[in-house]
Coordinates of N, CA and C in Angstrom, one line a residue:
M1143 N 18.1 -105.3 -111.2 CA 19.1 -105.8 -110.3 C 20.2 -106.4 -111.2
M1144 N 19.9 -107.0 -112.3 CA 21.0 -107.6 -113.1 C 21.9 -106.4 -113.7
K1145 N 21.4 -105.3 -113.9 CA 22.2 -104.2 -114.4 C 23.1 -103.7 -113.3
R1146 N 22.6 -103.7 -112.0 CA 23.4 -103.3 -110.9 C 24.6 -104.3 -110.7
I1147 N 24.3 -105.6 -110.9 CA 25.4 -106.6 -110.8 C 26.4 -106.3 -111.9
E1148 N 26.0 -106.1 -113.1 CA 26.9 -105.8 -114.3 C 27.7 -104.6 -114.0
N1149 N 27.1 -103.5 -113.4 CA 27.8 -102.3 -113.1 C 28.8 -102.6 -112.0
F1150 N 28.5 -103.4 -111.0 CA 29.4 -103.8 -109.9 C 30.6 -104.5 -110.5
F1151 N 30.4 -105.5 -111.4 CA 31.6 -106.2 -112.0 C 32.4 -105.2 -112.9
N1152 N 31.7 -104.3 -113.6 CA 32.5 -103.4 -114.4 C 33.4 -102.5 -113.6
E1153 N 32.9 -102.1 -112.4 CA 33.7 -101.3 -111.5 C 34.8 -102.0 -110.7
Y1154 N 34.5 -103.2 -110.2 CA 35.4 -104.0 -109.3 C 36.1 -105.1 -110.0
G1155 N 35.8 -105.4 -111.3 CA 36.4 -106.5 -112.0 C 35.5 -107.7 -112.1
W1156 N 35.7 -108.4 -113.2 CA 34.8 -109.6 -113.4 C 35.4 -110.8 -112.7
P1157 N 34.6 -111.7 -112.4 CA 35.0 -112.9 -111.6 C 36.1 -113.7 -112.3
T1158 N 37.1 -114.1 -111.5 CA 38.1 -115.0 -112.0 C 37.8 -116.4 -111.6
G1159 N 36.8 -116.6 -110.8 CA 36.3 -117.9 -110.3 C 35.0 -117.7 -109.6
D1160 N 34.2 -118.8 -109.5 CA 33.0 -118.7 -108.8 C 32.6 -120.1 -108.2
A1161 N 31.7 -120.0 -107.2 CA 31.2 -121.2 -106.6 C 32.2 -122.2 -106.0
F1162 N 33.1 -121.6 -105.2 CA 34.1 -122.5 -104.5 C 33.4 -123.3 -103.4
G1163 N 33.5 -124.6 -103.5 CA 32.9 -125.5 -102.5 C 33.7 -125.4 -101.2
A1164 N 33.1 -125.2 -100.1 CA 33.7 -125.1 -98.8 C 33.1 -126.2 -97.9
S1165 N 34.0 -126.9 -97.1 CA 33.4 -127.8 -96.2 C 34.4 -128.1 -95.1
T1166 N 33.9 -128.6 -94.0 CA 34.7 -128.9 -92.8 C 35.4 -130.3 -93.1
K1167 N 36.3 -130.7 -92.3 CA 37.0 -132.0 -92.5 C 36.1 -133.2 -92.7
N1168 N 35.0 -133.2 -91.9 CA 34.1 -134.4 -92.1 C 32.9 -134.1 -93.0
D1169 N 32.9 -133.0 -93.7 CA 31.9 -132.6 -94.7 C 30.5 -132.5 -94.1
Y1170 N 30.3 -132.3 -92.8 CA 29.0 -132.1 -92.3 C 28.6 -130.7 -92.1
L1171 N 29.4 -129.8 -92.6 CA 29.1 -128.3 -92.6 C 29.8 -127.9 -93.9
S1172 N 28.9 -127.4 -94.8 CA 29.5 -127.0 -96.1 C 28.7 -125.9 -96.8
G1173 N 29.2 -125.3 -97.8 CA 28.5 -124.3 -98.6 C 29.4 -123.8 -99.7
D1174 N 28.9 -122.9 -100.5 CA 29.6 -122.4 -101.7 C 29.7 -120.8 -101.6
D1175 N 30.9 -120.3 -101.7 CA 30.9 -118.8 -101.8 C 30.6 -118.4 -103.3
D1176 N 30.4 -117.2 -103.5 CA 29.9 -116.7 -104.8 C 31.0 -116.4 -105.8
Y1177 N 31.8 -115.4 -105.6 CA 32.7 -115.0 -106.6 C 34.1 -114.7 -106.1
L1178 N 35.1 -114.9 -106.9 CA 36.4 -114.5 -106.6 C 36.8 -113.5 -107.7
L1179 N 37.0 -112.2 -107.3 CA 37.5 -111.2 -108.2 C 39.0 -111.2 -108.0
K1180 N 39.7 -110.4 -108.7 CA 41.2 -110.4 -108.5 C 41.4 -110.0 -107.0
N1181 N 41.9 -110.9 -106.2 CA 42.3 -110.7 -104.8 C 41.1 -110.4 -103.9
T1182 N 39.9 -110.5 -104.3 CA 38.7 -110.2 -103.5 C 37.7 -111.3 -103.5
L1183 N 37.3 -111.8 -102.4 CA 36.3 -112.8 -102.3 C 35.0 -112.1 -102.0
V1184 N 34.0 -112.3 -102.9 CA 32.7 -111.6 -102.8 C 31.6 -112.6 -102.6
D1185 N 30.7 -112.2 -101.7 CA 29.5 -112.9 -101.5 C 28.3 -112.0 -101.9
L1186 N 27.6 -112.5 -102.9 CA 26.5 -111.7 -103.5 C 25.2 -111.9 -102.7
K1187 N 24.5 -110.8 -102.4 CA 23.3 -110.9 -101.7 C 22.2 -110.2 -102.5
A1188 N 20.9 -110.6 -102.3 CA 19.8 -109.9 -102.9 C 18.7 -109.7 -101.8
S1189 N 19.1 -108.8 -100.9 CA 18.3 -108.6 -99.7 C 17.7 -107.1 -99.7
N1190 N 16.5 -107.0 -99.1 CA 15.9 -105.7 -98.9 C 16.6 -104.9 -97.7
K1191 N 17.5 -105.6 -97.0 CA 18.2 -105.0 -95.8 C 19.2 -104.0 -96.4
T1192 N 19.2 -102.8 -95.7 CA 20.2 -101.8 -96.1 C 21.3 -101.6 -95.2
T1193 N 21.4 -102.5 -94.2 CA 22.5 -102.5 -93.3 C 23.2 -103.9 -93.3
M1194 N 24.5 -103.9 -92.9 CA 25.2 -105.2 -92.8 C 24.5 -106.1 -91.9
Q1195 N 24.4 -107.4 -92.2 CA 23.8 -108.4 -91.4 C 24.9 -109.3 -90.8
I1196 N 24.9 -109.5 -89.5 CA 26.0 -110.3 -88.9 C 26.1 -111.7 -89.5
F1197 N 25.0 -112.3 -89.9 CA 25.1 -113.7 -90.5 C 25.7 -113.6 -91.9
W1198 N 25.7 -112.5 -92.6 CA 26.4 -112.4 -93.8 C 27.9 -112.4 -93.6
V1199 N 28.3 -111.7 -92.5 CA 29.7 -111.6 -92.2 C 30.2 -113.0 -91.8
R1200 N 29.4 -113.7 -90.9 CA 29.8 -115.0 -90.4 C 29.9 -116.0 -91.6
Q1201 N 29.0 -115.9 -92.5 CA 29.0 -116.8 -93.7 C 30.3 -116.5 -94.6
L1202 N 30.6 -115.3 -94.8 CA 31.8 -114.9 -95.6 C 33.1 -115.4 -94.9
L1203 N 33.1 -115.1 -93.6 CA 34.3 -115.6 -92.8 C 34.5 -117.1 -92.9
L1204 N 33.3 -117.8 -92.8 CA 33.4 -119.2 -92.9 C 33.9 -119.7 -94.3
Y1205 N 33.3 -119.1 -95.4 CA 33.8 -119.5 -96.7 C 35.3 -119.2 -96.8
Y1206 N 35.8 -118.1 -96.4 CA 37.2 -117.8 -96.6 C 38.0 -118.8 -95.8
T1207 N 37.6 -119.0 -94.6 CA 38.3 -119.9 -93.7 C 38.4 -121.3 -94.3
L1208 N 37.3 -121.9 -94.7 CA 37.2 -123.2 -95.2 C 37.9 -123.4 -96.6
V1209 N 37.9 -122.4 -97.4 CA 38.4 -122.6 -98.7 C 39.9 -122.1 -98.8
F1210 N 40.2 -120.9 -98.3 CA 41.5 -120.3 -98.5 C 42.4 -120.6 -97.3
L1211 N 41.9 -120.4 -96.1 CA 42.8 -120.7 -95.0 C 43.2 -122.1 -94.9
N1212 N 42.3 -123.0 -95.3 CA 42.6 -124.4 -95.3 C 43.3 -124.9 -96.6
H1213 N 43.6 -124.0 -97.4 CA 44.4 -124.2 -98.7 C 43.8 -125.1 -99.7
L1214 N 42.4 -125.0 -99.8 CA 41.8 -125.7 -100.9 C 41.9 -124.8 -102.2
N1215 N 42.2 -123.5 -102.0 CA 42.5 -122.6 -103.0 C 43.6 -121.7 -102.5
D1216 N 44.7 -121.5 -103.1 CA 45.8 -120.8 -102.6 C 46.0 -119.4 -103.3
E1217 N 44.9 -118.9 -103.9 CA 45.0 -117.6 -104.5 C 45.1 -116.5 -103.4
K1218 N 45.8 -115.5 -103.6 CA 45.9 -114.4 -102.6 C 44.6 -113.6 -102.5
I1219 N 44.2 -113.5 -101.3 CA 42.9 -112.7 -101.0 C 43.3 -111.5 -100.2
D1220 N 43.1 -110.3 -100.7 CA 43.4 -109.0 -100.0 C 42.1 -108.4 -99.3
R1221 N 41.0 -108.8 -99.8 CA 39.7 -108.2 -99.3 C 38.6 -109.2 -99.3
L1222 N 37.7 -109.1 -98.3 CA 36.5 -109.8 -98.2 C 35.4 -108.8 -98.5
M1223 N 34.4 -109.1 -99.4 CA 33.4 -108.1 -99.8 C 32.0 -108.8 -99.8
I1224 N 31.0 -108.0 -99.4 CA 29.6 -108.5 -99.6 C 29.0 -107.4 -100.5
Y1225 N 28.4 -107.8 -101.5 CA 27.6 -106.9 -102.4 C 26.1 -107.3 -102.3
N1226 N 25.3 -106.4 -101.9 CA 23.9 -106.5 -101.8 C 23.3 -105.9 -103.1
A1227 N 23.0 -106.6 -104.1 CA 22.6 -106.1 -105.4 C 21.2 -105.4 -105.3
R1228 N 20.3 -105.9 -104.5 CA 19.0 -105.3 -104.4 C 19.1 -103.9 -103.8
A1229 N 19.9 -103.7 -102.8 CA 20.1 -102.4 -102.2 C 21.2 -101.6 -102.8
D1230 N 22.0 -102.3 -103.7 CA 23.1 -101.7 -104.4 C 24.1 -101.1 -103.4
M1231 N 24.5 -102.0 -102.4 CA 25.4 -101.6 -101.3 C 26.5 -102.5 -101.2
I1232 N 27.7 -102.0 -100.9 CA 28.9 -102.8 -100.8 C 29.5 -102.6 -99.4
F1233 N 29.9 -103.8 -98.8 CA 30.5 -103.8 -97.5 C 31.8 -104.6 -97.7
Y1234 N 32.9 -104.1 -97.2 CA 34.1 -104.9 -97.3 C 35.1 -104.7 -96.2
A1235 N 36.0 -105.6 -96.1 CA 37.1 -105.5 -95.1 C 38.4 -105.9 -95.7
D1236 N 39.4 -105.2 -95.5 CA 40.7 -105.6 -96.0 C 41.3 -106.6 -95.1
M1237 N 41.9 -107.6 -95.7 CA 42.4 -108.8 -94.9 C 43.5 -108.3 -93.8
A1238 N 44.2 -107.2 -94.2 CA 45.2 -106.7 -93.2 C 44.6 -106.2 -91.9
D1239 N 43.3 -105.9 -92.0 CA 42.6 -105.4 -90.8 C 41.9 -106.4 -90.0
I1240 N 42.1 -107.7 -90.4 CA 41.4 -108.8 -89.7 C 42.5 -109.7 -89.0
D1241 N 42.5 -109.8 -87.7 CA 43.5 -110.6 -87.0 C 43.3 -112.1 -87.3
D1242 N 44.4 -112.8 -87.5 CA 44.4 -114.2 -87.8 C 43.6 -115.0 -86.8
S1243 N 43.5 -114.5 -85.5 CA 42.8 -115.3 -84.5 C 41.3 -115.3 -84.8
V1244 N 40.8 -114.4 -85.6 CA 39.4 -114.5 -86.1 C 39.2 -115.7 -86.9
F1245 N 40.1 -115.9 -87.8 CA 39.9 -117.1 -88.7 C 40.1 -118.4 -88.0
E1246 N 41.1 -118.4 -87.1 CA 41.3 -119.6 -86.2 C 40.0 -119.9 -85.4
Y1247 N 39.4 -118.9 -84.9 CA 38.2 -119.0 -84.1 C 37.0 -119.6 -85.0
V1248 N 36.9 -119.0 -86.2 CA 35.8 -119.4 -87.1 C 36.1 -120.9 -87.5
N1249 N 37.3 -121.2 -87.8 CA 37.6 -122.6 -88.2 C 37.3 -123.6 -87.0
D1250 N 37.8 -123.3 -85.8 CA 37.5 -124.1 -84.7 C 36.0 -124.3 -84.4
A1251 N 35.3 -123.2 -84.5 CA 33.8 -123.2 -84.3 C 33.1 -124.1 -85.4
A1252 N 33.6 -123.9 -86.6 CA 33.0 -124.7 -87.7 C 33.3 -126.2 -87.5
E1253 N 34.5 -126.5 -87.2 CA 34.8 -128.0 -87.0 C 34.0 -128.6 -85.8
K1254 N 33.8 -127.8 -84.7 CA 33.0 -128.3 -83.6 C 31.6 -128.5 -84.0
Q1255 N 31.0 -127.5 -84.7 CA 29.6 -127.6 -85.2 C 29.5 -128.7 -86.1
S1256 N 30.4 -129.0 -87.0 CA 30.4 -130.1 -87.9 C 30.3 -131.4 -87.2
L1257 N 31.0 -131.6 -86.1 CA 31.0 -132.8 -85.3 C 29.6 -133.0 -84.7
V1258 N 29.0 -131.9 -84.2 CA 27.7 -131.9 -83.7 C 26.7 -132.3 -84.8
N1259 N 26.8 -131.7 -86.0 CA 25.9 -132.0 -87.1 C 26.1 -133.5 -87.5
E1260 N 27.3 -134.0 -87.5 CA 27.5 -135.4 -87.9 C 26.8 -136.3 -86.9
K1261 N 27.0 -136.1 -85.6 CA 26.3 -136.9 -84.6 C 24.8 -136.9 -84.7
L1262 N 24.2 -135.7 -84.9 CA 22.8 -135.6 -85.0 C 22.3 -136.3 -86.3
I1263 N 22.9 -136.1 -87.4 CA 22.5 -136.8 -88.6 C 22.6 -138.3 -88.5
K1264 N 23.7 -138.8 -87.9 CA 23.8 -140.2 -87.7 C 22.8 -140.7 -86.8
Q1265 N 22.4 -140.0 -85.7 CA 21.3 -140.4 -84.8 C 20.0 -140.5 -85.6
M1266 N 19.7 -139.5 -86.4 CA 18.5 -139.4 -87.2 C 18.4 -140.6 -88.2
M1267 N 19.5 -140.8 -88.8 CA 19.6 -141.9 -89.8 C 19.4 -143.3 -89.1
G1268 N 19.9 -143.4 -87.9 CA 19.7 -144.6 -87.1 C 18.3 -144.8 -86.7
E1269 N 17.6 -143.7 -86.4 CA 16.2 -143.8 -86.1 C 15.3 -144.2 -87.3
L1270 N 15.8 -143.8 -88.5 CA 15.1 -144.0 -89.7 C 15.3 -145.4 -90.2
N1271 N 16.4 -146.0 -89.9 CA 16.8 -147.4 -90.4 C 16.2 -148.4 -89.5

């Protein structure tokens, strides 16, 4: 699998950045995306699945929205890509093909879920204290 990853980077370019932290305004929903190639945000997977998984797409859209759309990083992104190294499969979408309303929806949903997470965590902490 490491050789596949090396081959992937040789073909698509080596990372210019990695592990961008992404979080909502209140930090109760967060994560890290994997790699930034030149103008491409890549999420690396190691799954036995040979088809695109909807939760992979949701995760990548969330990373892009929280990091780039919210201007925590202002590098130009032309493509979102998922590379499944175990299956040696690449899935991608050009940014020009994704309507901005998708990112607005993802951002709104993430912020709403983050508020729910905050409330639940504070309730649990109150019960523990």
